[in-house]
mmCIF file of C-alpha atoms in Angstrom:
data_model
loop_
_atom_site.group_PDB
_atom_site.id
_atom_site.type_symbol
_atom_site.label_atom_id
_atom_site.label_comp_id
_atom_site.label_asym_id
_atom_site.label_seq_id
_atom_site.Cartn_x
_atom_site.Cartn_y
_atom_site.Cartn_z
ATOM 1 C CA MET A 1 -40.654 32.819 -64.733
ATOM 2 C CA ASN A 2 -42.951 35.081 -66.828
ATOM 3 C CA LEU A 3 -46.117 33.712 -68.413
ATOM 4 C CA PHE A 4 -48.588 35.564 -70.633
ATOM 5 C CA SER A 5 -52.225 34.882 -69.830
ATOM 6 C CA PHE A 6 -55.691 36.448 -69.508
ATOM 7 C CA GLU A 7 -57.520 37.279 -66.301
ATOM 8 C CA TYR A 8 -60.909 36.542 -67.932
ATOM 9 C CA PRO A 9 -60.154 34.298 -70.929
ATOM 10 C CA PHE A 10 -63.816 33.309 -71.406
ATOM 11 C CA ILE A 11 -64.539 36.782 -72.834
ATOM 12 C CA ILE A 12 -62.476 35.857 -75.902
ATOM 13 C CA LEU A 13 -65.275 33.394 -76.772
ATOM 14 C CA PHE A 14 -67.443 36.387 -77.666
ATOM 15 C CA LEU A 15 -65.173 37.040 -80.636
ATOM 16 C CA ALA A 16 -66.702 34.148 -82.581
ATOM 17 C CA PRO A 17 -70.333 35.448 -82.680
ATOM 18 C CA ILE A 18 -69.141 39.028 -83.231
ATOM 19 C CA MET A 19 -67.005 38.017 -86.195
ATOM 20 C CA TYR A 20 -69.841 35.916 -87.607
ATOM 21 C CA CYS A 21 -72.321 38.770 -87.251
ATOM 22 C CA MET A 22 -69.989 41.281 -88.891
ATOM 23 C CA TYR A 23 -69.613 38.923 -91.834
ATOM 24 C CA ARG A 24 -73.270 37.896 -92.209
ATOM 25 C CA CYS A 25 -75.171 40.881 -90.764
ATOM 26 C CA LYS A 26 -74.068 43.527 -93.250
ATOM 27 C CA GLU A 27 -75.789 46.894 -93.497
ATOM 28 C CA GLN A 28 -78.567 46.990 -96.055
ATOM 29 C CA ILE A 29 -78.183 50.242 -97.969
ATOM 30 C CA LYS A 30 -81.330 51.538 -99.625
ATOM 31 C CA PRO A 31 -80.548 51.953 -103.359
ATOM 32 C CA ILE A 32 -80.731 55.459 -104.860
ATOM 33 C CA TYR A 33 -80.637 55.732 -108.615
ATOM 34 C CA PHE A 34 -78.638 58.413 -110.440
ATOM 35 C CA VAL A 35 -77.920 58.890 -114.086
ATOM 36 C CA HIS A 36 -74.183 59.462 -113.819
ATOM 37 C CA LEU A 37 -73.049 56.962 -111.185
ATOM 38 C CA HIS A 38 -69.373 57.307 -112.059
ATOM 39 C CA PHE A 39 -69.345 60.747 -110.358
ATOM 40 C CA LEU A 40 -70.324 59.120 -107.040
ATOM 41 C CA SER A 41 -68.060 56.095 -107.148
ATOM 42 C CA ALA A 42 -66.591 55.205 -103.732
ATOM 43 C CA LYS A 43 -63.031 54.193 -103.133
ATOM 44 C CA LYS A 44 -63.529 50.476 -102.803
ATOM 45 C CA SER A 45 -60.070 49.914 -101.367
ATOM 46 C CA PHE A 46 -60.819 52.115 -98.387
ATOM 47 C CA LEU A 47 -64.242 50.530 -97.832
ATOM 48 C CA LYS A 48 -62.535 47.160 -97.567
ATOM 49 C CA LEU A 49 -59.910 48.609 -95.226
ATOM 50 C CA GLU A 50 -62.634 50.271 -93.150
ATOM 51 C CA TRP A 51 -64.362 46.909 -92.656
ATOM 52 C CA LEU A 52 -61.109 45.302 -91.550
ATOM 53 C CA LEU A 53 -60.425 48.158 -89.131
ATOM 54 C CA LYS A 54 -63.870 47.753 -87.568
ATOM 55 C CA ILE A 55 -63.138 44.068 -87.010
ATOM 56 C CA ALA A 56 -59.793 44.996 -85.444
ATOM 57 C CA ILE A 57 -61.563 47.374 -83.025
ATOM 58 C CA PHE A 58 -63.925 44.638 -81.828
ATOM 59 C CA VAL A 59 -61.088 42.156 -81.464
ATOM 60 C CA LEU A 60 -58.963 44.610 -79.486
ATOM 61 C CA LEU A 61 -61.892 45.549 -77.218
ATOM 62 C CA CYS A 62 -62.581 41.889 -76.481
ATOM 63 C CA LEU A 63 -58.927 41.273 -75.718
ATOM 64 C CA SER A 64 -58.884 44.315 -73.473
ATOM 65 C CA LEU A 65 -61.942 43.091 -71.563
ATOM 66 C CA ALA A 66 -60.271 39.691 -71.161
ATOM 67 C CA SER A 67 -57.548 41.597 -69.248
ATOM 68 C CA PRO A 68 -54.230 40.322 -70.612
ATOM 69 C CA ILE A 69 -51.635 39.844 -67.879
ATOM 70 C CA VAL A 70 -48.019 38.773 -67.493
ATOM 71 C CA VAL A 71 -47.650 36.500 -64.475
ATOM 72 C CA ASP A 72 -44.327 36.324 -62.714
ATOM 73 C CA LYS A 73 -43.998 33.086 -60.722
ATOM 74 C CA ILE A 74 -41.322 33.693 -58.126
ATOM 75 C CA ASN A 75 -38.826 30.884 -57.686
ATOM 76 C CA PRO A 76 -39.235 29.398 -54.186
ATOM 77 C CA SER A 77 -35.471 29.229 -53.726
ATOM 78 C CA ASN A 78 -35.364 33.031 -53.892
ATOM 79 C CA ARG A 79 -37.976 33.602 -51.225
ATOM 80 C CA ASP A 80 -37.416 35.389 -47.954
ATOM 81 C CA GLY A 81 -37.135 32.085 -46.098
ATOM 82 C CA LYS A 82 -34.397 30.283 -44.188
ATOM 83 C CA ASP A 83 -32.031 27.470 -45.022
ATOM 84 C CA ILE A 84 -32.139 24.641 -42.483
ATOM 85 C CA VAL A 85 -30.108 21.456 -42.192
ATOM 86 C CA LEU A 86 -31.295 18.599 -39.990
ATOM 87 C CA ALA A 87 -28.174 16.831 -38.723
ATOM 88 C CA ILE A 88 -29.379 13.467 -37.422
ATOM 89 C CA ASP A 89 -27.413 10.951 -35.401
ATOM 90 C CA GLY A 90 -27.528 7.582 -37.173
ATOM 91 C CA SER A 91 -25.227 5.660 -34.806
ATOM 92 C CA GLY A 92 -25.937 2.186 -33.406
ATOM 93 C CA SER A 93 -27.465 3.536 -30.183
ATOM 94 C CA MET A 94 -30.290 5.095 -32.226
ATOM 95 C CA ASN A 95 -31.626 1.568 -32.722
ATOM 96 C CA ALA A 96 -32.748 1.432 -29.087
ATOM 97 C CA SER A 97 -36.498 1.225 -28.511
ATOM 98 C CA GLY A 98 -38.738 2.380 -25.672
ATOM 99 C CA PHE A 99 -38.294 6.103 -26.368
ATOM 100 C CA ASP A 100 -42.004 6.557 -27.102
ATOM 101 C CA VAL A 101 -43.132 6.128 -23.503
ATOM 102 C CA ASP A 102 -46.723 7.214 -24.129
ATOM 103 C CA LYS A 103 -46.912 5.217 -27.364
ATOM 104 C CA GLU A 104 -48.416 8.188 -29.203
ATOM 105 C CA MET A 105 -46.419 7.506 -32.362
ATOM 106 C CA SER A 106 -45.479 3.864 -32.150
ATOM 107 C CA LYS A 107 -48.990 2.677 -31.179
ATOM 108 C CA GLU A 108 -48.480 -1.081 -30.871
ATOM 109 C CA GLU A 109 -45.307 -1.120 -32.977
ATOM 110 C CA ARG A 110 -41.809 -1.366 -31.531
ATOM 111 C CA LEU A 111 -40.170 1.695 -33.092
ATOM 112 C CA SER A 112 -36.532 2.610 -32.592
ATOM 113 C CA ARG A 113 -35.337 6.079 -31.637
ATOM 114 C CA PHE A 114 -34.216 6.631 -35.209
ATOM 115 C CA GLU A 115 -37.639 5.753 -36.640
ATOM 116 C CA ILE A 116 -39.363 8.103 -34.202
ATOM 117 C CA VAL A 117 -36.959 10.898 -35.129
ATOM 118 C CA LYS A 118 -37.815 10.378 -38.809
ATOM 119 C CA ILE A 119 -41.551 10.722 -38.068
ATOM 120 C CA ILE A 120 -41.102 13.930 -36.074
ATOM 121 C CA ALA A 121 -38.544 15.387 -38.506
ATOM 122 C CA THR A 122 -40.834 14.699 -41.482
ATOM 123 C CA ASP A 123 -43.637 16.607 -39.784
ATOM 124 C CA PHE A 124 -41.238 19.493 -39.101
ATOM 125 C CA ILE A 125 -40.118 19.569 -42.747
ATOM 126 C CA LYS A 126 -43.688 19.829 -44.044
ATOM 127 C CA LYS A 127 -44.411 22.797 -41.759
ATOM 128 C CA ARG A 128 -41.482 24.859 -43.051
ATOM 129 C CA GLU A 129 -43.406 26.059 -46.098
ATOM 130 C CA SER A 130 -41.162 28.935 -47.159
ATOM 131 C CA ASP A 131 -37.795 27.434 -46.220
ATOM 132 C CA ASN A 132 -35.194 25.285 -47.931
ATOM 133 C CA ILE A 133 -34.271 22.154 -45.995
ATOM 134 C CA GLY A 134 -31.516 19.559 -46.203
ATOM 135 C CA VAL A 135 -30.622 16.443 -44.219
ATOM 136 C CA VAL A 136 -27.236 15.237 -42.998
ATOM 137 C CA LEU A 137 -26.770 11.802 -41.446
ATOM 138 C CA TYR A 138 -23.735 11.147 -39.295
ATOM 139 C CA GLY A 139 -22.174 8.261 -37.373
ATOM 140 C CA ASP A 140 -18.474 7.361 -37.796
ATOM 141 C CA PHE A 141 -18.603 9.741 -40.747
ATOM 142 C CA ALA A 142 -21.211 12.119 -42.162
ATOM 143 C CA PHE A 143 -22.878 12.504 -45.534
ATOM 144 C CA ILE A 144 -25.502 14.749 -47.100
ATOM 145 C CA ALA A 145 -28.600 12.582 -47.411
ATOM 146 C CA SER A 146 -30.567 15.378 -49.070
ATOM 147 C CA PRO A 147 -29.105 18.699 -50.296
ATOM 148 C CA ILE A 148 -30.782 21.915 -49.236
ATOM 149 C CA THR A 149 -33.873 22.281 -51.391
ATOM 150 C CA TYR A 150 -37.389 23.689 -51.390
ATOM 151 C CA GLU A 151 -38.870 20.395 -52.586
ATOM 152 C CA LYS A 152 -40.203 19.094 -49.272
ATOM 153 C CA GLU A 153 -41.568 15.893 -50.799
ATOM 154 C CA ILE A 154 -38.095 14.933 -52.007
ATOM 155 C CA VAL A 155 -36.493 15.697 -48.629
ATOM 156 C CA SER A 156 -39.153 13.670 -46.804
ATOM 157 C CA GLU A 157 -38.747 10.788 -49.234
ATOM 158 C CA MET A 158 -34.958 10.749 -48.852
ATOM 159 C CA LEU A 159 -35.372 10.823 -45.081
ATOM 160 C CA SER A 160 -37.636 7.765 -45.229
ATOM 161 C CA TYR A 161 -34.870 5.776 -46.956
ATOM 162 C CA LEU A 162 -32.379 6.377 -44.128
ATOM 163 C CA SER A 163 -31.692 3.892 -41.359
ATOM 164 C CA HIS A 164 -29.414 3.780 -38.338
ATOM 165 C CA GLY A 165 -25.955 2.393 -38.982
ATOM 166 C CA MET A 166 -25.737 3.718 -42.553
ATOM 167 C CA ALA A 167 -22.925 6.042 -41.490
ATOM 168 C CA GLY A 168 -21.353 3.700 -38.952
ATOM 169 C CA GLN A 169 -22.003 2.733 -35.342
ATOM 170 C CA ASN A 170 -20.177 5.528 -33.491
ATOM 171 C CA THR A 171 -20.956 9.223 -33.033
ATOM 172 C CA ALA A 172 -18.829 11.846 -34.796
ATOM 173 C CA ILE A 173 -20.563 15.076 -33.807
ATOM 174 C CA GLY A 174 -17.732 17.162 -35.281
ATOM 175 C CA GLU A 175 -18.146 15.427 -38.643
ATOM 176 C CA GLY A 176 -21.909 15.979 -38.498
ATOM 177 C CA ILE A 177 -21.536 19.728 -37.954
ATOM 178 C CA ALA A 178 -18.766 20.094 -40.560
ATOM 179 C CA MET A 179 -20.804 18.263 -43.222
ATOM 180 C CA SER A 180 -23.863 20.366 -42.369
ATOM 181 C CA VAL A 181 -21.796 23.527 -42.861
ATOM 182 C CA ARG A 182 -20.655 22.147 -46.220
ATOM 183 C CA ALA A 183 -24.302 21.660 -47.200
ATOM 184 C CA PHE A 184 -24.696 25.479 -47.094
ATOM 185 C CA LYS A 185 -22.013 25.949 -49.770
ATOM 186 C CA HIS A 186 -24.412 27.381 -52.364
ATOM 187 C CA SER A 187 -26.834 28.944 -49.885
ATOM 188 C CA LYS A 188 -27.756 32.607 -50.329
ATOM 189 C CA ALA A 189 -30.150 32.746 -47.385
ATOM 190 C CA LYS A 190 -29.612 35.389 -44.722
ATOM 191 C CA THR A 191 -30.500 32.926 -41.964
ATOM 192 C CA LYS A 192 -28.782 29.525 -41.824
ATOM 193 C CA ILE A 193 -29.671 26.991 -39.171
ATOM 194 C CA ILE A 194 -28.468 23.544 -38.149
ATOM 195 C CA ILE A 195 -30.646 21.395 -35.907
ATOM 196 C CA LEU A 196 -28.286 18.759 -34.561
ATOM 197 C CA LEU A 197 -29.740 15.736 -32.782
ATOM 198 C CA THR A 198 -27.867 12.985 -30.940
ATOM 199 C CA ASP A 199 -28.356 10.436 -28.182
ATOM 200 C CA GLY A 200 -24.672 9.896 -27.444
ATOM 201 C CA GLU A 201 -21.224 11.388 -26.968
ATOM 202 C CA HIS A 202 -18.639 12.468 -29.495
ATOM 203 C CA ASN A 203 -16.335 9.464 -29.905
ATOM 204 C CA SER A 204 -15.324 9.304 -33.570
ATOM 205 C CA GLY A 205 -14.258 11.274 -36.642
ATOM 206 C CA ASP A 206 -11.284 13.392 -37.697
ATOM 207 C CA ILE A 207 -12.934 16.746 -36.974
ATOM 208 C CA SER A 208 -13.300 17.844 -33.359
ATOM 209 C CA PRO A 209 -16.475 19.594 -32.184
ATOM 210 C CA LYS A 210 -14.341 22.644 -31.381
ATOM 211 C CA ASP A 211 -13.107 22.939 -34.967
ATOM 212 C CA ALA A 212 -16.608 22.252 -36.286
ATOM 213 C CA ILE A 213 -18.063 25.062 -34.152
ATOM 214 C CA LYS A 214 -15.464 27.423 -35.625
ATOM 215 C CA LEU A 215 -16.560 26.437 -39.147
ATOM 216 C CA ALA A 216 -20.189 27.261 -38.260
ATOM 217 C CA GLN A 217 -19.201 30.579 -36.678
ATOM 218 C CA ASP A 218 -17.241 31.608 -39.780
ATOM 219 C CA GLU A 219 -20.344 31.042 -41.916
ATOM 220 C CA ASN A 220 -22.660 32.712 -39.390
ATOM 221 C CA ILE A 221 -24.641 29.502 -38.913
ATOM 222 C CA LYS A 222 -26.780 29.053 -35.831
ATOM 223 C CA ILE A 223 -26.916 25.577 -34.265
ATOM 224 C CA TYR A 224 -29.778 24.210 -32.181
ATOM 225 C CA THR A 225 -28.754 21.048 -30.365
ATOM 226 C CA ILE A 226 -31.040 18.299 -29.078
ATOM 227 C CA GLY A 227 -29.900 15.607 -26.682
ATOM 228 C CA MET A 228 -32.332 12.701 -26.697
ATOM 229 C CA GLY A 229 -32.463 9.717 -24.390
ATOM 230 C CA ASN A 230 -32.126 9.164 -20.672
ATOM 231 C CA LYS A 231 -30.195 11.544 -18.471
ATOM 232 C CA GLY A 232 -26.468 11.007 -18.943
ATOM 233 C CA GLU A 233 -26.694 9.369 -22.374
ATOM 234 C CA PRO A 234 -26.079 12.467 -24.529
ATOM 235 C CA ASP A 235 -23.141 14.755 -23.731
ATOM 236 C CA GLU A 236 -25.238 17.694 -22.551
ATOM 237 C CA ALA A 237 -22.221 19.832 -21.664
ATOM 238 C CA LEU A 238 -20.877 19.585 -25.215
ATOM 239 C CA LEU A 239 -24.272 20.123 -26.817
ATOM 240 C CA ARG A 240 -24.869 23.170 -24.661
ATOM 241 C CA LYS A 241 -21.461 24.570 -25.614
ATOM 242 C CA ILE A 242 -22.140 24.057 -29.331
ATOM 243 C CA ALA A 243 -25.477 25.858 -29.057
ATOM 244 C CA ASP A 244 -24.171 28.744 -26.926
ATOM 245 C CA GLU A 245 -21.113 29.467 -29.083
ATOM 246 C CA SER A 246 -23.109 29.428 -32.322
ATOM 247 C CA GLY A 247 -26.001 31.541 -31.044
ATOM 248 C CA GLY A 248 -28.466 28.671 -30.839
ATOM 249 C CA GLU A 249 -30.085 26.850 -27.946
ATOM 250 C CA PHE A 250 -29.800 23.453 -26.273
ATOM 251 C CA PHE A 251 -32.774 21.139 -25.641
ATOM 252 C CA SER A 252 -33.129 17.832 -23.868
ATOM 253 C CA ALA A 253 -35.745 15.180 -24.664
ATOM 254 C CA GLU A 254 -36.298 12.003 -22.624
ATOM 255 C CA SER A 255 -39.363 10.900 -24.580
ATOM 256 C CA ALA A 256 -40.917 11.128 -28.032
ATOM 257 C CA LYS A 257 -43.523 13.538 -26.708
ATOM 258 C CA GLU A 258 -40.820 15.919 -25.432
ATOM 259 C CA LEU A 259 -38.871 15.637 -28.689
ATOM 260 C CA LYS A 260 -41.956 16.566 -30.709
ATOM 261 C CA LYS A 261 -42.504 19.636 -28.511
ATOM 262 C CA ILE A 262 -38.869 20.688 -29.018
ATOM 263 C CA TYR A 263 -39.201 20.634 -32.813
ATOM 264 C CA GLU A 264 -42.461 22.581 -32.490
ATOM 265 C CA LYS A 265 -40.745 25.155 -30.271
ATOM 266 C CA ILE A 266 -37.873 25.573 -32.746
ATOM 267 C CA ASP A 267 -40.453 25.950 -35.512
ATOM 268 C CA GLU A 268 -42.052 28.832 -33.565
ATOM 269 C CA MET A 269 -38.729 30.435 -32.642
ATOM 270 C CA GLU A 270 -37.541 30.390 -36.243
ATOM 271 C CA SER A 271 -40.836 31.187 -37.949
ATOM 272 C CA SER A 272 -40.499 32.660 -41.447
ATOM 273 C CA LYS A 273 -42.230 35.824 -42.603
ATOM 274 C CA ILE A 274 -43.669 34.158 -45.690
ATOM 275 C CA LYS A 275 -46.272 31.434 -45.247
ATOM 276 C CA SER A 276 -47.492 30.825 -48.771
ATOM 277 C CA LYS A 277 -46.803 28.015 -51.221
ATOM 278 C CA GLU A 278 -46.877 30.202 -54.322
ATOM 279 C CA TYR A 279 -46.141 33.804 -55.135
ATOM 280 C CA LEU A 280 -47.604 35.507 -58.180
ATOM 281 C CA LEU A 281 -46.906 39.019 -59.418
ATOM 282 C CA LYS A 282 -49.315 40.238 -62.086
ATOM 283 C CA ASP A 283 -48.763 43.050 -64.604
ATOM 284 C CA PHE A 284 -51.942 44.130 -66.393
ATOM 285 C CA TYR A 285 -51.799 45.133 -70.088
ATOM 286 C CA TYR A 286 -55.480 45.688 -70.971
ATOM 287 C CA TRP A 287 -54.678 49.375 -71.538
ATOM 288 C CA VAL A 288 -52.402 48.524 -74.484
ATOM 289 C CA PHE A 289 -55.236 46.874 -76.422
ATOM 290 C CA LEU A 290 -57.659 49.608 -75.362
ATOM 291 C CA LEU A 291 -55.360 52.348 -76.653
ATOM 292 C CA LEU A 292 -54.921 50.529 -79.963
ATOM 293 C CA ALA A 293 -58.702 50.234 -80.342
ATOM 294 C CA LEU A 294 -59.196 53.923 -79.537
ATOM 295 C CA GLY A 295 -56.451 54.834 -81.991
ATOM 296 C CA ILE A 296 -58.125 52.941 -84.835
ATOM 297 C CA LEU A 297 -61.540 54.356 -83.883
ATOM 298 C CA SER A 298 -60.105 57.901 -83.919
ATOM 299 C CA TYR A 299 -58.686 57.247 -87.369
ATOM 300 C CA LEU A 300 -62.073 56.093 -88.704
ATOM 301 C CA LEU A 301 -63.829 59.123 -87.193
ATOM 302 C CA TYR A 302 -61.221 61.399 -88.746
ATOM 303 C CA ARG A 303 -61.835 59.841 -92.181
ATOM 304 C CA GLU A 304 -65.591 60.216 -91.696
ATOM 305 C CA VAL A 305 -65.297 63.922 -90.846
ATOM 306 C CA LYS A 306 -63.129 64.598 -93.895
ATOM 307 C CA LYS A 307 -65.675 63.110 -96.293
#
């Protein structure tokens, strides 16, 4: 998006006193009396034009000093970032409490696993400044809760509306991966990542994890898998296989503290090159106004020499 602006717009304010002075502070020419004045008559049309040209020079010089620029605001969706989908298990088992052993997040509240995941995932989303992020919730089936977008506030807000059981009580890991792959349909990012989290085993859905892995491989999508809960609750063998075959990595978390560290580690492993909220490219055009002023000044000097 290109916008025309000035680097130092306050300099334009000087135009007002300059214009006023040129109008009010005219040169006082000492009168000389001749008998035949018609022989010395000046070309009034040029004198008027000369005055206008002098005003134009001052205006152009002021505009040049104000440094006119064209600002190109780069669209965040075209940045050199990554596209990430958080595939979150929303099955009935995610309603279990007691995951925050140290009570760092729950304090005195009784938070479920799903609520703790939302807190940690929201923090992760806000840190991915130059990336596009989407959210997929899965249970018996899967759906895109938030499409891949740069608007982190919207993604975080949509995540806050989710609750366990919205997609059913069972765990269809294959459906979760397949829907996450579908979320990348319009993605043009070079790096595509799925962070799949679950506390159970694949026991539902029409798409098998094997077929879902193949879909991710065909689209060159890397999958990080996280098994949360006590030992034996998540299917670690399956999660490890999904991660290995897609080029990702498997993690296990038995507490909220461990889960937070896992998301932080993934954030470090997949750090983006760009860490800025806004990108501005400036083209300076002060020279255009300066050349115009010099051109007019040269013309006036040329007329003066020819007199």
